[in-house]
Coordinates of C-alpha atoms and ligand atoms in Angstrom, one line a residue:
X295 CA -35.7 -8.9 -11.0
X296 CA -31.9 -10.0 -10.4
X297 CA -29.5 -7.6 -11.6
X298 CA -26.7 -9.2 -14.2
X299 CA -23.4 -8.0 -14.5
X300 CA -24.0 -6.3 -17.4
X301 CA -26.4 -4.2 -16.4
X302 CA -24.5 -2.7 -13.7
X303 CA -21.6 -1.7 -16.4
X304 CA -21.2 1.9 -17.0
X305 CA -18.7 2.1 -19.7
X306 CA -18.6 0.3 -22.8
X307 CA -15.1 -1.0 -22.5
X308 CA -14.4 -4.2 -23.4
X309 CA -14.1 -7.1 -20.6
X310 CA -10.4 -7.8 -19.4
X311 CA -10.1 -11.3 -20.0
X312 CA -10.6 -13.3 -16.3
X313 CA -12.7 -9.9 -15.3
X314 CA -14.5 -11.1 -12.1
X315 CA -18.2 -10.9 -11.7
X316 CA -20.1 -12.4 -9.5
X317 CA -24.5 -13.0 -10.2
X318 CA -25.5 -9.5 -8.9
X319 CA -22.5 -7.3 -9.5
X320 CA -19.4 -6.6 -11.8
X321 CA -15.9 -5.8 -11.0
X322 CA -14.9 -3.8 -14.0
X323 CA -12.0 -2.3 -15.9
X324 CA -12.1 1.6 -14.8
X325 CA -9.3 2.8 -12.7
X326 CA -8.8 3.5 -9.1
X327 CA -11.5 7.2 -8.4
X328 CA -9.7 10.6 -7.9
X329 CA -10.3 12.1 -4.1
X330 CA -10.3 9.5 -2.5
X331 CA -7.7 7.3 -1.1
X332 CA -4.2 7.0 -1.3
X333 CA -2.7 6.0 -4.7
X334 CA -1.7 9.4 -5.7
X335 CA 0.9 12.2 -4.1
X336 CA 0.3 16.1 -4.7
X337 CA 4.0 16.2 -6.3
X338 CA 5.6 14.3 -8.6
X339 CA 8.2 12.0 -7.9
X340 CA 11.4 14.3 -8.5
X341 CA 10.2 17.0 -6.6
X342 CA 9.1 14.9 -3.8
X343 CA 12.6 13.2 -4.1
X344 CA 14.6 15.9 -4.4
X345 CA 13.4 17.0 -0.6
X346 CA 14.1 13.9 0.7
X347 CA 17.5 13.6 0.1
X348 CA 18.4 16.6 2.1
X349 CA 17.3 15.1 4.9
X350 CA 20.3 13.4 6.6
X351 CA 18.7 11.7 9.6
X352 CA 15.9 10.0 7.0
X353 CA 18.3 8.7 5.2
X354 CA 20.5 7.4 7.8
X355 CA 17.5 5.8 9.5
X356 CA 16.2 4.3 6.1
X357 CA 20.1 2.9 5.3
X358 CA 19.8 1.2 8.7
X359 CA 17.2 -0.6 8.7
X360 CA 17.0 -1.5 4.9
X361 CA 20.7 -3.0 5.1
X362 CA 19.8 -4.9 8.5
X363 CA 16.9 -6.7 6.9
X364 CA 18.4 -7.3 3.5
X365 CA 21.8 -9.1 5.3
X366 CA 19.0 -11.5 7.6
X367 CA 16.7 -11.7 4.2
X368 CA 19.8 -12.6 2.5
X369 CA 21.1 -15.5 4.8
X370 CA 17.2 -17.6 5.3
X371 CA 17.1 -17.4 1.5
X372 CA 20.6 -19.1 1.6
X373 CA 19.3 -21.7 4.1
X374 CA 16.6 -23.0 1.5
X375 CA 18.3 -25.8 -1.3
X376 CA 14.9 -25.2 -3.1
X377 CA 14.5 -21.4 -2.9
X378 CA 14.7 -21.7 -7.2
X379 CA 11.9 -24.0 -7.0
X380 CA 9.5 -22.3 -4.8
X381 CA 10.1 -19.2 -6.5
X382 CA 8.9 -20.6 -9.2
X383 CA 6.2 -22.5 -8.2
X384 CA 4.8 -19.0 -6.2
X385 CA 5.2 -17.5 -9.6
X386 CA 3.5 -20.1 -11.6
X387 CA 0.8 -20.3 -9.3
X388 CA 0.1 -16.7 -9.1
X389 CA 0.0 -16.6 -13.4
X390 CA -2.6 -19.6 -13.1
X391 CA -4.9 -17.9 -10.7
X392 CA -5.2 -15.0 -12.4
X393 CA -6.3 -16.8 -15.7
X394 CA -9.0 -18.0 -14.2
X395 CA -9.7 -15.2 -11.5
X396 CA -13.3 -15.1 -12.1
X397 CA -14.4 -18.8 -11.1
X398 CA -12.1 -18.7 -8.3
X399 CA -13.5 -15.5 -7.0
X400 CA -17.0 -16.6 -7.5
X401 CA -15.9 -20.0 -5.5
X402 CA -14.7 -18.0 -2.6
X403 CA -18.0 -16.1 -2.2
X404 CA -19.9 -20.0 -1.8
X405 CA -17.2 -21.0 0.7
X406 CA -17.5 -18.0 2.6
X407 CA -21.7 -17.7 2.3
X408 CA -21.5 -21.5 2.8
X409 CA -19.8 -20.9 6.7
X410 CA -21.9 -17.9 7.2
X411 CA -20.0 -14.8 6.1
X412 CA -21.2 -12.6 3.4
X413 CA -19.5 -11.0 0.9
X414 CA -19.5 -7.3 -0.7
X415 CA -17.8 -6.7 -3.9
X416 CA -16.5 -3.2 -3.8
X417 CA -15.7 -2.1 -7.8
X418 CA -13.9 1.1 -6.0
X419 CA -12.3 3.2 -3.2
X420 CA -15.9 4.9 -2.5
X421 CA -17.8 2.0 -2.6
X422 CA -15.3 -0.1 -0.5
X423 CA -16.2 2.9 1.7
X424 CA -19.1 3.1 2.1
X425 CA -19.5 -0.6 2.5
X426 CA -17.7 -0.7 5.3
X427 CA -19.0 2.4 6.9
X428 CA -22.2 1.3 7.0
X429 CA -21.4 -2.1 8.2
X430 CA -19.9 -0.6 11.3
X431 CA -23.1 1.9 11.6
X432 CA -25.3 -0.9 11.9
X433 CA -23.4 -2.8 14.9
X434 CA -24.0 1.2 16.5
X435 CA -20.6 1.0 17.3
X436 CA -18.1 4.3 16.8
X437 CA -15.1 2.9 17.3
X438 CA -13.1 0.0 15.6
X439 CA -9.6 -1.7 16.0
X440 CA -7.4 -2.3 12.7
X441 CA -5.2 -5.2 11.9
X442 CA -2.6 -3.5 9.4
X443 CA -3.6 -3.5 5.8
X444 CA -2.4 -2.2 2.7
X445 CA -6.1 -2.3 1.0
X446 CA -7.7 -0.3 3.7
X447 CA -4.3 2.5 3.1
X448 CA -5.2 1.9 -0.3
X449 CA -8.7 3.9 -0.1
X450 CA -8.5 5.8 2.6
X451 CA -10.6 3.7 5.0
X452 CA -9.7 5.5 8.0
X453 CA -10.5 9.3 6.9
X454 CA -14.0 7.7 5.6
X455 CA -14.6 6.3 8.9
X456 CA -13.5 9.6 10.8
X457 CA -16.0 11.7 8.5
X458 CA -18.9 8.9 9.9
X459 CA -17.8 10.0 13.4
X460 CA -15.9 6.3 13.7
X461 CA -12.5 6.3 15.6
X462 CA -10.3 3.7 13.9
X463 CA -7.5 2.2 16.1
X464 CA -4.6 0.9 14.1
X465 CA -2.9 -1.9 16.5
X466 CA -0.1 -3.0 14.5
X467 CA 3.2 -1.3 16.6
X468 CA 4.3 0.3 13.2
X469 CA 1.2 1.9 12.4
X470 CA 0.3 3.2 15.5
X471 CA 3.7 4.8 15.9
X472 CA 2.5 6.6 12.0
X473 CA -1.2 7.5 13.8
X474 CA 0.1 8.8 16.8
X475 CA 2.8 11.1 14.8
X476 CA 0.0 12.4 12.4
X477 CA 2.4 10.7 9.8
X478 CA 1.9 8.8 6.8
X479 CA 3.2 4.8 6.4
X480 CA 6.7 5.1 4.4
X481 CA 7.4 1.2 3.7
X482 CA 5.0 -1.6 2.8
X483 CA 6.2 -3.7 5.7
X484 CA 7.7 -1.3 8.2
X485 CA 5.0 1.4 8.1
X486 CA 7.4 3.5 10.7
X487 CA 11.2 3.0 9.0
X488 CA 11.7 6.2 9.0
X489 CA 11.4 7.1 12.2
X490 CA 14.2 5.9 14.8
X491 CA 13.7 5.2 18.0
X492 CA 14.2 8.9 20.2
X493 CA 11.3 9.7 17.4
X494 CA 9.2 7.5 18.0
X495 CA 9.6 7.9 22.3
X496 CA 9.0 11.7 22.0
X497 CA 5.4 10.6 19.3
X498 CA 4.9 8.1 22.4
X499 CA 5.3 10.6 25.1
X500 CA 3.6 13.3 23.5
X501 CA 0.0 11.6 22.6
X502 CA -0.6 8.6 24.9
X503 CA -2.6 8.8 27.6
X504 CA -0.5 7.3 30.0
X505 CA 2.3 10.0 29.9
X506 CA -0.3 12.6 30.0
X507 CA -1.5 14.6 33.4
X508 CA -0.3 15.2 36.6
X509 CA 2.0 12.7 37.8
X510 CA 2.4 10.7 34.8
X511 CA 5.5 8.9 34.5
X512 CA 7.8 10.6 32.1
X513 CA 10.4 8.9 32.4
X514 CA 10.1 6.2 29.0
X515 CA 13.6 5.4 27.8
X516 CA 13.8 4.9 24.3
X517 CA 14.5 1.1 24.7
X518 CA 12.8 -0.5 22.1
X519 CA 11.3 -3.6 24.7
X520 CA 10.4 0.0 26.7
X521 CA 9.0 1.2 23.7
X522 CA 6.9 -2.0 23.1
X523 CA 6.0 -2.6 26.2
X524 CA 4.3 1.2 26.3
X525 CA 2.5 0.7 23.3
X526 CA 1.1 -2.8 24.6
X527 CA -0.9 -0.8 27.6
X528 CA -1.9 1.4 25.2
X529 CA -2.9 -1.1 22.4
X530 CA -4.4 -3.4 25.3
X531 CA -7.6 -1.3 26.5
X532 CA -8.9 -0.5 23.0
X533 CA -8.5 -4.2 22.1
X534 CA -10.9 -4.9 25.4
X535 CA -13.1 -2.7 24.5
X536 CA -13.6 -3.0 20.7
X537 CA -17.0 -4.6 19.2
X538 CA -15.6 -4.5 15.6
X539 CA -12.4 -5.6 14.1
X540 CA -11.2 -4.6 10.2
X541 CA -8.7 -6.5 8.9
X542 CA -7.2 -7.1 5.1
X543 CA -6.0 -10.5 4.5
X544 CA -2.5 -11.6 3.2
X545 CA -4.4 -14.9 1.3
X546 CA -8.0 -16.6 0.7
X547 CA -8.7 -19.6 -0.4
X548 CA -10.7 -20.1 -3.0
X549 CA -11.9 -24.1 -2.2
X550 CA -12.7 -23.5 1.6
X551 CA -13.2 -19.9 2.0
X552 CA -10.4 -19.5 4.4
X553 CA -8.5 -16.2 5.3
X554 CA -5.7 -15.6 6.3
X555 CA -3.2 -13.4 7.8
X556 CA 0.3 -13.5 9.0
X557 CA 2.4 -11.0 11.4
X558 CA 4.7 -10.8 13.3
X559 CA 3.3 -9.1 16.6
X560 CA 0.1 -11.0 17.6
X561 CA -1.6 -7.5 17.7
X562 CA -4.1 -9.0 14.6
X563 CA -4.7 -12.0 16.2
X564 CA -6.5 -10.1 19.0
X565 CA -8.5 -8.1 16.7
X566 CA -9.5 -11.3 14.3
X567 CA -10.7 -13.7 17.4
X568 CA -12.0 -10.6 20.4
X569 CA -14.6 -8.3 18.8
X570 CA -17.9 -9.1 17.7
X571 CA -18.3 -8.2 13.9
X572 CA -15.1 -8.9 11.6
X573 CA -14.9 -6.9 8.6
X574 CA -12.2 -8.1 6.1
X575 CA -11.1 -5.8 3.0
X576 CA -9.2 -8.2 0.2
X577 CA -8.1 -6.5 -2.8
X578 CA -9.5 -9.4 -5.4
X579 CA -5.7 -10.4 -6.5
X580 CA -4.9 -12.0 -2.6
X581 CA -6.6 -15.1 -3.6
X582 CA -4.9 -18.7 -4.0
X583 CA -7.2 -21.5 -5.5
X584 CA -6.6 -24.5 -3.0
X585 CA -5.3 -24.5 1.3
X586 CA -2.4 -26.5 -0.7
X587 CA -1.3 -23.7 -2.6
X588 CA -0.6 -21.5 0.8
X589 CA 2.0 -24.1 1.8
X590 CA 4.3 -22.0 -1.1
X591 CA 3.3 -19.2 0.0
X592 CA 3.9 -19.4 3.3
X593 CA 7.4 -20.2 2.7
X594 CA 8.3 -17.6 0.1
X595 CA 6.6 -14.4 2.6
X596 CA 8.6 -14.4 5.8
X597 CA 11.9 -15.0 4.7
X598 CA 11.4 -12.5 2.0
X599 CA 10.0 -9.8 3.8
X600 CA 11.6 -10.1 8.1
X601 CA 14.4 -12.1 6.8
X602 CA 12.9 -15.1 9.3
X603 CA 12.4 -18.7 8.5
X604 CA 8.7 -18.6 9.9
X605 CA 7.0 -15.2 10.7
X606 CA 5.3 -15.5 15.0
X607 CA 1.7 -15.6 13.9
X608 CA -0.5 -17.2 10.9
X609 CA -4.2 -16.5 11.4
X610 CA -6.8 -18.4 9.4
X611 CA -10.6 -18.5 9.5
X612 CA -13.3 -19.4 7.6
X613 CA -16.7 -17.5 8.3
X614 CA -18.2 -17.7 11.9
X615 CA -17.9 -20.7 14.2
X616 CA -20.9 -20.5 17.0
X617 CA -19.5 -19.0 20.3
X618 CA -16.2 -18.9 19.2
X619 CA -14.5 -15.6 17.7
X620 CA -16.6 -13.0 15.6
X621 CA -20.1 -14.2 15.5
X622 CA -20.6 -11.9 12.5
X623 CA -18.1 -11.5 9.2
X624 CA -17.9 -9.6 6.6
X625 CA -15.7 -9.8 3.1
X626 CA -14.9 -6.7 0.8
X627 CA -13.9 -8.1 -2.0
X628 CA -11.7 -4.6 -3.6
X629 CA -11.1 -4.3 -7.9
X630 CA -10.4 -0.5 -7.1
X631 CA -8.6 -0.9 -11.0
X632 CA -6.8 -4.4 -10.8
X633 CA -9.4 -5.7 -13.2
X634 CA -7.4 -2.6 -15.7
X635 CA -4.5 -4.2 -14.4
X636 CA -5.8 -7.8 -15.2
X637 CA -6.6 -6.3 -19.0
X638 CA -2.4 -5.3 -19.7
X639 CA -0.5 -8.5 -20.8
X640 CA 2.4 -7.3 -19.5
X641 CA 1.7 -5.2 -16.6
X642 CA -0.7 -7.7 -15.1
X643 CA 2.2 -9.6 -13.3
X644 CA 2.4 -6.5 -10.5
X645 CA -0.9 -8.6 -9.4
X646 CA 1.2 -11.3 -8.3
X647 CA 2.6 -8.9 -5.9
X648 CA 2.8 -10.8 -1.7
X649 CA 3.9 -6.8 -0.4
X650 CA 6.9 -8.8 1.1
X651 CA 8.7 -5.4 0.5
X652 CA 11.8 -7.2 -0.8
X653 CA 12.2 -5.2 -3.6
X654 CA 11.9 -2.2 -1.6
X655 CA 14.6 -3.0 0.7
X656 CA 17.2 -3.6 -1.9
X657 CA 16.1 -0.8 -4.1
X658 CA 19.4 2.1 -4.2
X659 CA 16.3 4.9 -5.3
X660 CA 14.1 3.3 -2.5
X661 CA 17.1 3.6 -0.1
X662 CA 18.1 7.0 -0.5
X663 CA 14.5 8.7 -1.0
X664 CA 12.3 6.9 1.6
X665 CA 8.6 6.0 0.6
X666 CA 6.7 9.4 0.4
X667 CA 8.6 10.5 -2.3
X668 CA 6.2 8.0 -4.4
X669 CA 2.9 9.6 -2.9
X670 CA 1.3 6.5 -3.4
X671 CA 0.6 3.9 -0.6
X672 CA 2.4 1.6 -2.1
X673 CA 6.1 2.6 -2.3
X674 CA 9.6 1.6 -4.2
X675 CA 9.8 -0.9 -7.3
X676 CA 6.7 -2.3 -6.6
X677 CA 4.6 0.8 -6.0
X678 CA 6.2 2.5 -8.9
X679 CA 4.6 -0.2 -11.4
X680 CA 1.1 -0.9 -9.4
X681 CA 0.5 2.5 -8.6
X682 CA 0.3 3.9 -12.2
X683 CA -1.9 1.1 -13.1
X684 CA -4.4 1.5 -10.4
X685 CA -4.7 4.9 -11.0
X686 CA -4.1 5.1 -14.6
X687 CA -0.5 5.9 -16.1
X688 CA -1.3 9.9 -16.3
X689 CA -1.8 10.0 -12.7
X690 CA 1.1 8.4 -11.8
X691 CA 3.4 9.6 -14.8
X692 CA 6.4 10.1 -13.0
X693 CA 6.8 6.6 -10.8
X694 CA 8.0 4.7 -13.8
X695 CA 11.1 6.5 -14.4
X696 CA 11.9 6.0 -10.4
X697 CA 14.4 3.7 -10.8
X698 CA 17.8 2.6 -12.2
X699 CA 16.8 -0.2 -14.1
X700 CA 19.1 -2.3 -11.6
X701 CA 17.0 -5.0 -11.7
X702 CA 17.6 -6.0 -7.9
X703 CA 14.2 -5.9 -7.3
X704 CA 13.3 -8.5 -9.9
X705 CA 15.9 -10.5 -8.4
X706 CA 14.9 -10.7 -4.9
X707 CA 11.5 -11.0 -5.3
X708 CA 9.6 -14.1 -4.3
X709 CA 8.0 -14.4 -7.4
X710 CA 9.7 -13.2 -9.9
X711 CA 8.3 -10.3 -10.8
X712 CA 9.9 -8.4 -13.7
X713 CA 9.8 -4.9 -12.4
X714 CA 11.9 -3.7 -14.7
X715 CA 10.1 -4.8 -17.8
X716 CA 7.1 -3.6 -16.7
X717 CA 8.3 0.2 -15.7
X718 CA 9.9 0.3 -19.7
X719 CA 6.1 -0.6 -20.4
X720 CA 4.8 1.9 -18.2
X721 CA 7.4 3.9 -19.1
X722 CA 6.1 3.4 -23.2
X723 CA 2.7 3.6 -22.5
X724 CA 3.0 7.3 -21.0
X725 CA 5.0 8.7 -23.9
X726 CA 2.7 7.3 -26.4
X727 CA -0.4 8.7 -24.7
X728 CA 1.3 12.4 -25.0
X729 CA -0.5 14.6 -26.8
X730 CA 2.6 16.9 -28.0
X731 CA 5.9 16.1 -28.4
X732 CA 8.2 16.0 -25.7
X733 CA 12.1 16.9 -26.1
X734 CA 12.7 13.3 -25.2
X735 CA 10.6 12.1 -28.1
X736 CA 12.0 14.6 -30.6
X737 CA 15.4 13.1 -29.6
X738 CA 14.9 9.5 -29.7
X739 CA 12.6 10.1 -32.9
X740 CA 15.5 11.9 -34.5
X741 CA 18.4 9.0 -33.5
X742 CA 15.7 6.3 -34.7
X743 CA 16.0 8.4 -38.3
X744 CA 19.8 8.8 -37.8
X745 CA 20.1 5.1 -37.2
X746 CA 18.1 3.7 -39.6
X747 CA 19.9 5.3 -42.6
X748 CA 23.8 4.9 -42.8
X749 CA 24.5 8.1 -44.5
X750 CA 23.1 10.1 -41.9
X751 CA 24.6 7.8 -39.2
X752 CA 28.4 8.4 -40.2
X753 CA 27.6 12.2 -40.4
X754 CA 26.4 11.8 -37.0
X755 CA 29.3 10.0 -35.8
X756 CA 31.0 12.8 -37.1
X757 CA 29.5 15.8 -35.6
X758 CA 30.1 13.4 -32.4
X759 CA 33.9 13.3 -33.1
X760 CA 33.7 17.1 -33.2
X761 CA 32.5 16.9 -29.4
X762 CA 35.3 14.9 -28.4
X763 CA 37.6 18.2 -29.9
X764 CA 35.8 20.6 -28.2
X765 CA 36.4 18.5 -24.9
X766 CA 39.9 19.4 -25.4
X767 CA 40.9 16.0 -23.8
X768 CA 39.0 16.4 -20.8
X769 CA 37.3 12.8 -19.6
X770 CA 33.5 13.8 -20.8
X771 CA 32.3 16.3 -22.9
X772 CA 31.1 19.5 -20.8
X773 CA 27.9 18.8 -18.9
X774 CA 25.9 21.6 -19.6
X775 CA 24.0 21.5 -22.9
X776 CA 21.7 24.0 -24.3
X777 CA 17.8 23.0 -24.3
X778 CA 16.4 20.9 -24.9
X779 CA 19.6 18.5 -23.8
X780 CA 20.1 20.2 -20.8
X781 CA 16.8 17.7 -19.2
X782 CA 19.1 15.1 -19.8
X783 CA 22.4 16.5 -19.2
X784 CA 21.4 18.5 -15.8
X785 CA 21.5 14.9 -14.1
X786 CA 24.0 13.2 -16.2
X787 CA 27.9 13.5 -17.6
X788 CA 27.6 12.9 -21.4
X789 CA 30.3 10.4 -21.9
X790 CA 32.7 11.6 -24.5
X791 CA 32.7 9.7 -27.5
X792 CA 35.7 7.1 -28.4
X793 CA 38.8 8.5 -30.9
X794 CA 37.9 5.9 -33.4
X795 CA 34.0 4.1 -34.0
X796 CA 33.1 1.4 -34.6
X797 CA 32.8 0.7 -37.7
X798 CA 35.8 3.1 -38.9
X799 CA 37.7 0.5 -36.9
X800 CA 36.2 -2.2 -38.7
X801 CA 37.6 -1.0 -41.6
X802 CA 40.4 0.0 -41.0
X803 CA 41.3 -3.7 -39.3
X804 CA 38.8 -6.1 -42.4
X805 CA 39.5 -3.5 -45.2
X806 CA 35.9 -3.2 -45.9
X807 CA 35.1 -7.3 -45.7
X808 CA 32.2 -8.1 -44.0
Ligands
SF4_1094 S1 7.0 -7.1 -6.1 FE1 7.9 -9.0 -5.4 S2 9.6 -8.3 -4.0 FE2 8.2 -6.5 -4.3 S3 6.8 -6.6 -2.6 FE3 5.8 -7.7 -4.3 S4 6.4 -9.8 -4.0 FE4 7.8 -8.6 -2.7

């Protein structure tokens, strides 16, 4: 008997409209799985903050590198008479697809079956897994080379693997300099940012083979062509070696089946056309409905994210070709929560997401307290409105209040997503869901009373006017205030309030006419 989507629903939540299903399984609306994976940090974003930013050398690293590729982002965008247009088009297209997520998905799996891959769908972290696990147990092989991926960060592949007895090789430079270091990936796009270059010769020199043993050359300069050049012997006899190649994929498209993946090093282009199995892990928003639509795309990511007009390398490939490349491929399509996602009118846009990391690298919180601060994989504006919708705002609870409000990040970004609207969302959504009331609550509760009645508003105004005397002329009123205004007043001068309101002057100037 065929199993239907519906029997393979657990809960008895409603469908998200556009939730993809496919004839034997269903992608459905719970939330990315505690334990496992890496949408969630043990501390909460203050604390975790708060470290960082006594470290000096981190932040002089980060300030670097983020102003370096913001100036080069900056001047290709510049280059581009249409850059309005294709910003829109990227974001139109992306609001489209996801409307009709379902049938595209569902067309992707015939492409791919059609050229002789086969497709998984993966409702979570631990079945994404376990997929994969046993995918690479049957080739009998215990070792595997990695093309960078966010997905695969995203639940914790690599620990799975490792507790299967698989050894999983990351090849892009960045991540490899994060494995080797026992580290964890600090930037969407520069896994490594906030390492400089002496760090990342002594990581080199202290776990590659080649610079281990007696008479080993020791002698590695931190040059970053030296630096390259080291990690491409190392890269280069795992990449001989390998039998199976994981991947994630930067697009799919939905009318031939394609993937694709672009970089900058050629590092994935070895592992997608040298080993024998190809496993691909696609969370199920990557997808694009026609090979047309990658044309915006592929405009909109490399400026946006290395600041260049065309990034080095754009793999594609459509199930197996007969004695050329894998002979054997395999697609994980991920929900891992993006159909919960898919189900919030306004939050759904952080779908759309490229990971260009634009918004990162103009982000002043991003800048000052590097990525682990936000604990998820997925750092800076954009992880601080995915993450706590993967995982579910309660998880996440303190990501939406890191940022400014700036809005630089809905400006740079590629396709014009409103960050900030959706972190006051977020932002909503978590004090609504609290249980008791929170001194923040209390106060805003209170000043929606004061507000709303005019009475109580001028006595306010009054008792303000009283601060402003107690100031005794000084610029702002003193910063300390007892509980519960202290939380706010700890981190922020309480601006003293004018000699004269508003509306006092209004009368005094209109005599009371309106
Ligand atoms: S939210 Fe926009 S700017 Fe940020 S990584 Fe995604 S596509 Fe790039």
């Amino acid at each position: 008997m065929t199993t239907t989507p519906e029997d393979l629903r657990t809960d008895q939540t409603p469908l998200a409209p556009g939730a993809p299903r496919s004839g034997t399984t269903f992608l459905g609306l719970p939330t990315a799985p505690r334990g496992v994976g890496h949408l969630r940090g043990d501390r909460s974003f203050p604390d975790a903050a708060r470290d960082a930013l006594r470290d000096g050398q981190l932040r002089a690293n980060l300030g670097h590198a983020t102003t370096t590729i913001r100036g080069k982002r900056a001047r290709v965008v510049a280059e581009l008479p249409d850059w309005a247009q294709l910003r829109a088009a990227g974001s139109a297209l992306k609001t489209a697809t996801m409307a009709r997520l379902d049938e595209h998905l569902e067309e992707l799996e015939r492409q791919v079956t059609a050229r002789g891959g086969t497709v998984h769908w993966a409702r979570d972290a631990a079945e994404a897994n376990r997929i994969v696990t046993e995918l690479v147990q049957a080739t009998g092989s215990d070792e595997v080379v990695k093309v960078k991926s966010m997905a695969t960060q995203e639940i914790g592949l690599n620990e799975a693997l490792e507790a299967a007895g698989i050894t999983a090789h990351e090849t892009d430079l960045a991540e490899l300099i994060v494995q080797l270091g026992d580290d964890k990936p600090s930037h969407i796009l520069v896994p490594a940012i906030h390492k400089n270059r002496a760090e990342i010769r002594e990581i080199f020199l202290r776990t590659m083979p080649q610079f281990q043993g007696e008479g080993a050359d020791r002698d590695l300069p931190d040059e970053p062509r030296r630096l390259a050049m080291a990690a491409r012997a190392h890269l280069r006899e795992r990449f001989l070696r390998a039998r199976v190649a994981i991947s994630g994929a930067n697009f799919a498209v939905a009318e031939t089946g394609t993937l694709a993946v672009v970089e900058s090093e050629g590092n994935g282009r070895m592992c997608l056309t040298l080993p024998e199995t190809l496993i691909t892990v696609m969370g199920i928003e990557k997808l694009v409905p026609t090979w047309r639509d990658l044309e915006v795309f592929l405009q909109l990511l490399p400026r946006s994210s290395t600041g260049e007009r065309m990034n080095p390398y754009t793999s594609t490939w459509a199930g197996v070709t007969p004695g050329d490349g894998p002979q054997d491929f395999h697609l994980v399509l991920l929900d891992n929560g993006r159909t919960a996602v898919l189900a919030d009118e306004v939050g759904r846009q952080a779908l759309h997401c490229i990971r260009c990391s634009a918004c990162l690298n103009v982000c002043p919180v991003y800048e000052r307290t590097g990525g682990h601060s936000y604990g998820s994989v997925y750092p800076g504006p954009i992880g601080a409105i995915l993450s706590p919708q993967l995982t579910g705002v309660e998880d996440n609870a303190s990501l939406p209040y890191a940022s400014s409000l700036c809005g630089a990040c809905y400006d740079v970004c590629p396709v014009a997503i409103d960050i900030p609207s959706v972190l006051v969302h977020l932002r909503a959504e978590h004090v609504e869901a609290q249980e008791k009331p929170t001194a923040e609550s209390v106060a805003f509760r209170a000043l929606a009373t004061a507000m709303s009645h005019p009475r109580l508003w001028r006595l306010a105004q009054r008792a303000a006017s009283l601060g402003r005397l107690l100031s005794r002329g000084k610029p702002t009123m003193p910063n300390a205030l007892p509980f519960p205004a202290s939380a706010w007043t700890r981190s922020r001068d309480l601006p003293t309030p004018p000699a004269e309101t508003f509306t006092s002057q209004w009368a005094r100037e209109h005599g009371g006419r309106k």
